Amino acid sequence: PDCLFNIIFFGTSHKSLFPMSEKYSEVSLNTAINKVSDQEANMGGTVLTPALQFINSLKVEKDYPRNVYLLTDGAVNNPWEVIREAELHSHSTRVHTFGIGNGASSHLVKGVAKAGKGSHTFLSDGEDISPKVIQALEKSTKPALTSIA
């Protein structure tokens, strides 16, 4: 597919896989797969607002709508702030959320997806994420409804 992608790892801090979003290719995909496989799952607490602010500070490339896929297994101390950040940039960035396991905050997962005009999905601990990610990717290719007269 003709698209750009990047991966932002977050915890008490955040870091991006690539300095800027990369054009999808076999090389960039393999780089991402290898990096994600090597990545530690625990980067500290769940601090989402700075990671979303970082994403939202990046230029949206013409002809490449921005979709964010947020995977979390926890809760945050400031869900309203995270939801507000998604809402502030919903004109340029759709946020799709995945709540993984019993510890995922349903308020956060549903609230961010709604504010970000995206979809939300919950997964059980140990559940294969692949089919649900593919489903979310398919949904993200459809335009978002922004207003109904």
Short mmCIF file of N, CA and C in Angstrom, two decimals:
data_model
loop_
_atom_site.label_atom_id
_atom_site.label_comp_id
_atom_site.label_asym_id
_atom_site.label_seq_id
_atom_site.Cartn_x
_atom_site.Cartn_y
_atom_site.Cartn_z
N PRO A 1 0.83 -1.21 0.00
CA PRO A 1 0.00 0.00 0.00
C PRO A 1 0.86 1.26 0.00
N ASP A 2 0.34 2.30 -0.58
CA ASP A 2 1.03 3.58 -0.62
C ASP A 2 0.69 4.34 0.66
N CYS A 3 1.55 4.21 1.67
CA CYS A 3 1.30 4.88 2.94
C CYS A 3 2.61 5.15 3.66
N LEU A 4 2.52 6.01 4.66
CA LEU A 4 3.63 6.31 5.54
C LEU A 4 3.32 5.71 6.90
N PHE A 5 4.36 5.32 7.65
CA PHE A 5 4.10 4.84 9.00
C PHE A 5 5.29 5.10 9.91
N ASN A 6 5.01 5.06 11.18
CA ASN A 6 6.02 5.17 12.22
C ASN A 6 5.46 4.49 13.45
N ILE A 7 6.31 4.20 14.40
CA ILE A 7 5.88 3.60 15.67
C ILE A 7 6.44 4.47 16.79
N ILE A 8 5.55 4.84 17.71
CA ILE A 8 5.96 5.63 18.87
C ILE A 8 5.80 4.73 20.09
N PHE A 9 6.89 4.47 20.77
CA PHE A 9 6.87 3.69 22.01
C PHE A 9 6.67 4.69 23.14
N PHE A 10 5.84 4.33 24.12
CA PHE A 10 5.59 5.27 25.21
C PHE A 10 5.52 4.55 26.54
N GLY A 11 5.78 5.30 27.56
CA GLY A 11 5.73 4.88 28.96
C GLY A 11 5.83 6.17 29.75
N THR A 12 6.83 6.27 30.62
CA THR A 12 7.05 7.55 31.30
C THR A 12 7.76 8.53 30.35
N SER A 13 8.25 8.01 29.23
CA SER A 13 8.81 8.84 28.15
C SER A 13 8.32 8.24 26.84
N HIS A 14 8.71 8.82 25.74
CA HIS A 14 8.33 8.27 24.44
C HIS A 14 9.50 8.40 23.48
N LYS A 15 9.51 7.54 22.48
CA LYS A 15 10.52 7.61 21.42
C LYS A 15 9.92 7.04 20.15
N SER A 16 10.41 7.53 19.02
CA SER A 16 9.89 7.06 17.75
C SER A 16 10.87 6.10 17.10
N LEU A 17 10.32 5.17 16.33
CA LEU A 17 11.13 4.21 15.61
C LEU A 17 11.96 4.92 14.55
N PHE A 18 11.31 5.77 13.77
CA PHE A 18 11.99 6.53 12.72
C PHE A 18 11.92 8.01 13.08
N PRO A 19 12.92 8.81 12.66
CA PRO A 19 12.86 10.25 12.95
C PRO A 19 11.62 10.91 12.34
N MET A 20 11.21 10.44 11.16
CA MET A 20 10.01 10.91 10.48
C MET A 20 9.31 9.67 9.93
N SER A 21 8.03 9.79 9.66
CA SER A 21 7.30 8.65 9.10
C SER A 21 7.98 8.18 7.82
N GLU A 22 8.03 6.88 7.66
CA GLU A 22 8.69 6.25 6.51
C GLU A 22 7.66 5.75 5.52
N LYS A 23 8.03 5.76 4.27
CA LYS A 23 7.20 5.16 3.23
C LYS A 23 7.21 3.65 3.48
N TYR A 24 6.03 3.04 3.42
CA TYR A 24 5.92 1.60 3.62
C TYR A 24 6.67 0.87 2.51
N SER A 25 7.51 -0.07 2.91
CA SER A 25 8.22 -0.94 1.98
C SER A 25 8.59 -2.20 2.75
N GLU A 26 9.07 -3.20 2.05
CA GLU A 26 9.52 -4.42 2.73
C GLU A 26 10.65 -4.09 3.71
N VAL A 27 11.55 -3.20 3.32
CA VAL A 27 12.68 -2.83 4.17
C VAL A 27 12.20 -2.12 5.44
N SER A 28 11.32 -1.11 5.28
CA SER A 28 10.84 -0.36 6.45
C SER A 28 9.99 -1.26 7.35
N LEU A 29 9.20 -2.15 6.74
CA LEU A 29 8.39 -3.07 7.53
C LEU A 29 9.28 -4.02 8.33
N ASN A 30 10.30 -4.58 7.70
CA ASN A 30 11.21 -5.49 8.42
C ASN A 30 11.97 -4.78 9.52
N THR A 31 12.36 -3.54 9.28
CA THR A 31 13.01 -2.74 10.33
C THR A 31 12.07 -2.59 11.52
N ALA A 32 10.81 -2.28 11.24
CA ALA A 32 9.81 -2.11 12.30
C ALA A 32 9.59 -3.41 13.05
N ILE A 33 9.43 -4.50 12.34
CA ILE A 33 9.19 -5.80 12.98
C ILE A 33 10.35 -6.16 13.90
N ASN A 34 11.57 -5.98 13.42
CA ASN A 34 12.75 -6.29 14.23
C ASN A 34 12.84 -5.41 15.46
N LYS A 35 12.56 -4.13 15.31
CA LYS A 35 12.64 -3.20 16.44
C LYS A 35 11.56 -3.50 17.48
N VAL A 36 10.35 -3.76 17.02
CA VAL A 36 9.26 -4.07 17.94
C VAL A 36 9.56 -5.37 18.69
N SER A 37 10.13 -6.34 18.00
CA SER A 37 10.48 -7.62 18.64
C SER A 37 11.52 -7.42 19.73
N ASP A 38 12.44 -6.46 19.54
CA ASP A 38 13.51 -6.20 20.50
C ASP A 38 13.09 -5.24 21.61
N GLN A 39 11.97 -4.55 21.43
CA GLN A 39 11.54 -3.51 22.36
C GLN A 39 11.08 -4.11 23.69
N GLU A 40 11.51 -3.50 24.77
CA GLU A 40 11.03 -3.87 26.09
C GLU A 40 9.58 -3.43 26.23
N ALA A 41 8.74 -4.29 26.77
CA ALA A 41 7.32 -3.96 26.92
C ALA A 41 7.10 -2.92 28.01
N ASN A 42 8.02 -2.80 28.95
CA ASN A 42 7.81 -1.91 30.07
C ASN A 42 8.71 -0.69 29.97
N MET A 43 8.12 0.44 29.63
CA MET A 43 8.85 1.71 29.61
C MET A 43 8.41 2.58 30.79
N GLY A 44 7.98 1.95 31.84
CA GLY A 44 7.50 2.69 33.00
C GLY A 44 6.00 2.81 32.95
N GLY A 45 5.47 3.85 33.57
CA GLY A 45 4.02 4.06 33.64
C GLY A 45 3.42 4.41 32.30
N THR A 46 2.11 4.54 32.28
CA THR A 46 1.40 4.89 31.05
C THR A 46 1.18 6.40 31.03
N VAL A 47 2.07 7.10 30.32
CA VAL A 47 1.97 8.55 30.18
C VAL A 47 1.76 8.84 28.70
N LEU A 48 0.51 9.12 28.34
CA LEU A 48 0.14 9.22 26.93
C LEU A 48 0.16 10.64 26.35
N THR A 49 -0.19 11.63 27.14
CA THR A 49 -0.34 12.97 26.59
C THR A 49 0.91 13.46 25.85
N PRO A 50 2.12 13.36 26.42
CA PRO A 50 3.30 13.83 25.67
C PRO A 50 3.53 13.06 24.37
N ALA A 51 3.23 11.78 24.35
CA ALA A 51 3.40 11.00 23.12
C ALA A 51 2.42 11.48 22.05
N LEU A 52 1.15 11.72 22.43
CA LEU A 52 0.17 12.24 21.47
C LEU A 52 0.54 13.65 21.02
N GLN A 53 1.03 14.48 21.95
CA GLN A 53 1.44 15.83 21.58
C GLN A 53 2.60 15.78 20.58
N PHE A 54 3.52 14.85 20.78
CA PHE A 54 4.63 14.69 19.84
C PHE A 54 4.10 14.32 18.46
N ILE A 55 3.22 13.35 18.40
CA ILE A 55 2.63 12.93 17.12
C ILE A 55 1.92 14.10 16.46
N ASN A 56 1.12 14.82 17.24
CA ASN A 56 0.34 15.92 16.70
C ASN A 56 1.19 17.12 16.29
N SER A 57 2.42 17.18 16.78
CA SER A 57 3.31 18.28 16.39
C SER A 57 3.96 18.03 15.03
N LEU A 58 3.88 16.81 14.55
CA LEU A 58 4.50 16.47 13.27
C LEU A 58 3.60 16.91 12.12
N LYS A 59 4.23 17.28 11.04
CA LYS A 59 3.50 17.73 9.85
C LYS A 59 2.69 16.56 9.28
N VAL A 60 1.44 16.83 8.93
CA VAL A 60 0.62 15.84 8.24
C VAL A 60 0.96 15.95 6.76
N GLU A 61 1.42 14.86 6.19
CA GLU A 61 1.82 14.87 4.79
C GLU A 61 0.60 14.88 3.87
N LYS A 62 0.65 15.74 2.86
CA LYS A 62 -0.44 15.84 1.88
C LYS A 62 -0.68 14.46 1.26
N ASP A 63 -1.93 14.12 1.09
CA ASP A 63 -2.36 12.85 0.48
C ASP A 63 -2.12 11.63 1.37
N TYR A 64 -1.68 11.84 2.61
CA TYR A 64 -1.48 10.74 3.54
C TYR A 64 -2.21 11.05 4.85
N PRO A 65 -3.50 10.69 4.95
CA PRO A 65 -4.22 10.96 6.19
C PRO A 65 -3.53 10.27 7.37
N ARG A 66 -3.53 10.95 8.51
CA ARG A 66 -2.85 10.37 9.68
C ARG A 66 -3.84 9.59 10.52
N ASN A 67 -3.50 8.33 10.76
CA ASN A 67 -4.23 7.45 11.66
C ASN A 67 -3.26 6.98 12.72
N VAL A 68 -3.66 7.11 13.97
CA VAL A 68 -2.84 6.65 15.10
C VAL A 68 -3.52 5.41 15.66
N TYR A 69 -2.73 4.38 15.93
CA TYR A 69 -3.21 3.15 16.53
C TYR A 69 -2.57 3.05 17.90
N LEU A 70 -3.36 3.27 18.92
CA LEU A 70 -2.89 3.34 20.30
C LEU A 70 -3.18 2.03 21.00
N LEU A 71 -2.13 1.34 21.42
CA LEU A 71 -2.28 0.09 22.16
C LEU A 71 -1.91 0.34 23.60
N THR A 72 -2.80 -0.01 24.53
CA THR A 72 -2.52 0.17 25.94
C THR A 72 -3.07 -0.97 26.76
N ASP A 73 -2.36 -1.30 27.81
CA ASP A 73 -2.84 -2.33 28.73
C ASP A 73 -3.11 -1.74 30.12
N GLY A 74 -3.14 -0.42 30.19
CA GLY A 74 -3.28 0.21 31.49
C GLY A 74 -4.26 1.36 31.51
N ALA A 75 -4.09 2.18 32.53
CA ALA A 75 -4.91 3.37 32.73
C ALA A 75 -3.95 4.54 32.91
N VAL A 76 -4.48 5.73 32.89
CA VAL A 76 -3.67 6.93 33.13
C VAL A 76 -4.31 7.74 34.24
N ASN A 77 -3.53 8.62 34.84
CA ASN A 77 -4.05 9.48 35.91
C ASN A 77 -4.88 10.63 35.37
N ASN A 78 -4.73 10.93 34.09
CA ASN A 78 -5.37 12.09 33.49
C ASN A 78 -6.11 11.74 32.20
N PRO A 79 -7.09 10.85 32.24
CA PRO A 79 -7.74 10.45 30.99
C PRO A 79 -8.37 11.62 30.25
N TRP A 80 -8.92 12.59 30.96
CA TRP A 80 -9.55 13.76 30.32
C TRP A 80 -8.55 14.54 29.48
N GLU A 81 -7.29 14.61 29.92
CA GLU A 81 -6.25 15.32 29.19
C GLU A 81 -5.89 14.58 27.89
N VAL A 82 -5.82 13.27 27.97
CA VAL A 82 -5.51 12.46 26.79
C VAL A 82 -6.66 12.54 25.79
N ILE A 83 -7.88 12.45 26.29
CA ILE A 83 -9.07 12.55 25.44
C ILE A 83 -9.11 13.92 24.77
N ARG A 84 -8.82 14.96 25.52
CA ARG A 84 -8.82 16.33 24.98
C ARG A 84 -7.75 16.48 23.89
N GLU A 85 -6.59 15.90 24.08
CA GLU A 85 -5.53 15.97 23.06
C GLU A 85 -5.98 15.30 21.77
N ALA A 86 -6.65 14.17 21.87
CA ALA A 86 -7.18 13.50 20.67
C ALA A 86 -8.24 14.37 20.00
N GLU A 87 -9.09 14.98 20.79
CA GLU A 87 -10.16 15.81 20.26
C GLU A 87 -9.63 17.08 19.58
N LEU A 88 -8.62 17.70 20.16
CA LEU A 88 -8.04 18.93 19.61
C LEU A 88 -7.50 18.74 18.20
N HIS A 89 -7.04 17.53 17.90
CA HIS A 89 -6.41 17.27 16.60
C HIS A 89 -7.22 16.32 15.73
N SER A 90 -8.49 16.12 16.07
CA SER A 90 -9.32 15.17 15.33
C SER A 90 -9.59 15.60 13.89
N HIS A 91 -9.37 16.87 13.59
CA HIS A 91 -9.53 17.35 12.21
C HIS A 91 -8.41 16.83 11.30
N SER A 92 -7.27 16.45 11.88
CA SER A 92 -6.13 16.00 11.07
C SER A 92 -5.63 14.60 11.44
N THR A 93 -6.08 14.09 12.58
CA THR A 93 -5.56 12.81 13.07
C THR A 93 -6.68 11.97 13.66
N ARG A 94 -6.89 10.79 13.11
CA ARG A 94 -7.85 9.85 13.68
C ARG A 94 -7.10 8.91 14.62
N VAL A 95 -7.68 8.65 15.78
CA VAL A 95 -7.04 7.79 16.77
C VAL A 95 -7.90 6.54 16.98
N HIS A 96 -7.31 5.39 16.71
CA HIS A 96 -7.94 4.09 16.92
C HIS A 96 -7.25 3.46 18.13
N THR A 97 -8.04 2.93 19.05
CA THR A 97 -7.46 2.42 20.29
C THR A 97 -7.69 0.92 20.46
N PHE A 98 -6.74 0.30 21.13
CA PHE A 98 -6.80 -1.11 21.49
C PHE A 98 -6.53 -1.23 22.98
N GLY A 99 -7.50 -1.73 23.72
CA GLY A 99 -7.32 -2.00 25.14
C GLY A 99 -6.98 -3.47 25.30
N ILE A 100 -5.82 -3.74 25.86
CA ILE A 100 -5.34 -5.12 25.96
C ILE A 100 -5.37 -5.58 27.41
N GLY A 101 -6.14 -6.61 27.67
CA GLY A 101 -6.19 -7.22 28.99
C GLY A 101 -7.14 -6.51 29.95
N ASN A 102 -7.27 -7.10 31.13
CA ASN A 102 -8.19 -6.60 32.15
C ASN A 102 -7.80 -5.24 32.72
N GLY A 103 -6.52 -4.87 32.61
CA GLY A 103 -6.07 -3.61 33.18
C GLY A 103 -6.33 -2.40 32.32
N ALA A 104 -6.76 -2.61 31.09
CA ALA A 104 -6.99 -1.48 30.19
C ALA A 104 -8.23 -0.70 30.63
N SER A 105 -8.10 0.60 30.71
CA SER A 105 -9.20 1.47 31.12
C SER A 105 -10.20 1.60 29.97
N SER A 106 -11.43 1.14 30.20
CA SER A 106 -12.44 1.26 29.15
C SER A 106 -12.80 2.72 28.90
N HIS A 107 -12.80 3.54 29.95
CA HIS A 107 -13.07 4.98 29.80
C HIS A 107 -12.04 5.61 28.86
N LEU A 108 -10.77 5.29 29.05
CA LEU A 108 -9.69 5.84 28.24
C LEU A 108 -9.79 5.32 26.80
N VAL A 109 -9.91 4.02 26.64
CA VAL A 109 -9.92 3.40 25.31
C VAL A 109 -11.10 3.90 24.48
N LYS A 110 -12.29 3.91 25.08
CA LYS A 110 -13.48 4.38 24.36
C LYS A 110 -13.44 5.90 24.15
N GLY A 111 -13.04 6.64 25.19
CA GLY A 111 -13.04 8.09 25.13
C GLY A 111 -12.08 8.65 24.10
N VAL A 112 -10.87 8.10 24.04
CA VAL A 112 -9.88 8.59 23.08
C VAL A 112 -10.33 8.27 21.66
N ALA A 113 -10.85 7.06 21.44
CA ALA A 113 -11.32 6.68 20.10
C ALA A 113 -12.46 7.58 19.65
N LYS A 114 -13.41 7.85 20.54
CA LYS A 114 -14.54 8.71 20.19
C LYS A 114 -14.06 10.13 19.88
N ALA A 115 -13.22 10.68 20.75
CA ALA A 115 -12.71 12.04 20.56
C ALA A 115 -11.85 12.13 19.30
N GLY A 116 -11.12 11.07 19.00
CA GLY A 116 -10.25 11.05 17.84
C GLY A 116 -10.91 10.54 16.57
N LYS A 117 -12.25 10.36 16.62
CA LYS A 117 -13.03 9.91 15.46
C LYS A 117 -12.52 8.61 14.87
N GLY A 118 -12.07 7.73 15.77
CA GLY A 118 -11.56 6.43 15.35
C GLY A 118 -12.41 5.31 15.90
N SER A 119 -11.85 4.13 15.93
CA SER A 119 -12.54 2.96 16.44
C SER A 119 -11.83 2.48 17.70
N HIS A 120 -12.52 1.68 18.49
CA HIS A 120 -11.88 1.08 19.67
C HIS A 120 -12.13 -0.42 19.66
N THR A 121 -11.17 -1.15 20.24
CA THR A 121 -11.23 -2.60 20.30
C THR A 121 -10.65 -3.05 21.62
N PHE A 122 -11.26 -4.06 22.21
CA PHE A 122 -10.71 -4.66 23.42
C PHE A 122 -10.25 -6.07 23.12
N LEU A 123 -9.14 -6.46 23.72
CA LEU A 123 -8.58 -7.79 23.55
C LEU A 123 -8.33 -8.40 24.91
N SER A 124 -8.49 -9.69 24.99
CA SER A 124 -8.18 -10.43 26.21
C SER A 124 -6.67 -10.63 26.31
N ASP A 125 -6.18 -10.84 27.53
CA ASP A 125 -4.78 -11.18 27.70
C ASP A 125 -4.48 -12.42 26.87
N GLY A 126 -3.42 -12.38 26.09
CA GLY A 126 -3.01 -13.53 25.29
C GLY A 126 -3.73 -13.69 23.97
N GLU A 127 -4.75 -12.86 23.71
CA GLU A 127 -5.49 -12.96 22.45
C GLU A 127 -4.62 -12.48 21.28
N ASP A 128 -4.74 -13.15 20.15
CA ASP A 128 -4.01 -12.75 18.95
C ASP A 128 -4.53 -11.41 18.47
N ILE A 129 -3.67 -10.43 18.42
CA ILE A 129 -4.07 -9.07 18.06
C ILE A 129 -4.22 -8.88 16.55
N SER A 130 -3.57 -9.73 15.76
CA SER A 130 -3.51 -9.54 14.31
C SER A 130 -4.86 -9.33 13.63
N PRO A 131 -5.87 -10.20 13.84
CA PRO A 131 -7.13 -10.00 13.14
C PRO A 131 -7.80 -8.67 13.47
N LYS A 132 -7.68 -8.23 14.71
CA LYS A 132 -8.33 -6.98 15.11
C LYS A 132 -7.57 -5.77 14.59
N VAL A 133 -6.26 -5.88 14.47
CA VAL A 133 -5.48 -4.79 13.88
C VAL A 133 -5.82 -4.67 12.40
N ILE A 134 -5.91 -5.78 11.72
CA ILE A 134 -6.27 -5.77 10.29
C ILE A 134 -7.65 -5.15 10.11
N GLN A 135 -8.59 -5.51 10.97
CA GLN A 135 -9.93 -4.95 10.89
C GLN A 135 -9.89 -3.43 11.10
N ALA A 136 -9.10 -2.97 12.07
CA ALA A 136 -8.97 -1.53 12.32
C ALA A 136 -8.31 -0.82 11.15
N LEU A 137 -7.32 -1.45 10.54
CA LEU A 137 -6.67 -0.85 9.37
C LEU A 137 -7.67 -0.71 8.22
N GLU A 138 -8.51 -1.71 8.04
CA GLU A 138 -9.54 -1.63 6.99
C GLU A 138 -10.53 -0.50 7.28
N LYS A 139 -10.94 -0.37 8.56
CA LYS A 139 -11.85 0.71 8.93
C LYS A 139 -11.23 2.07 8.68
N SER A 140 -9.93 2.17 8.91
CA SER A 140 -9.28 3.48 8.80
C SER A 140 -9.16 3.95 7.36
N THR A 141 -9.37 3.07 6.41
CA THR A 141 -9.33 3.50 5.02
C THR A 141 -10.63 4.16 4.59
N LYS A 142 -11.65 4.06 5.42
CA LYS A 142 -12.94 4.68 5.13
C LYS A 142 -12.95 6.09 5.74
N PRO A 143 -13.55 7.05 5.05
CA PRO A 143 -13.58 8.42 5.59
C PRO A 143 -14.38 8.50 6.89
N ALA A 144 -13.97 9.39 7.76
CA ALA A 144 -14.69 9.62 9.02
C ALA A 144 -15.84 10.56 8.77
N LEU A 145 -16.98 10.31 9.41
CA LEU A 145 -18.08 11.27 9.39
C LEU A 145 -17.72 12.41 10.32
N THR A 146 -17.80 13.62 9.84
CA THR A 146 -17.43 14.75 10.70
C THR A 146 -18.64 15.57 11.10
N SER A 147 -19.69 15.62 10.29
CA SER A 147 -20.90 16.33 10.68
C SER A 147 -22.06 15.80 9.86
N ILE A 148 -23.20 15.79 10.45
CA ILE A 148 -24.40 15.32 9.77
C ILE A 148 -25.44 16.43 9.85
N ALA A 149 -25.96 16.83 8.71
CA ALA A 149 -26.93 17.93 8.67
C ALA A 149 -28.32 17.42 8.92
#
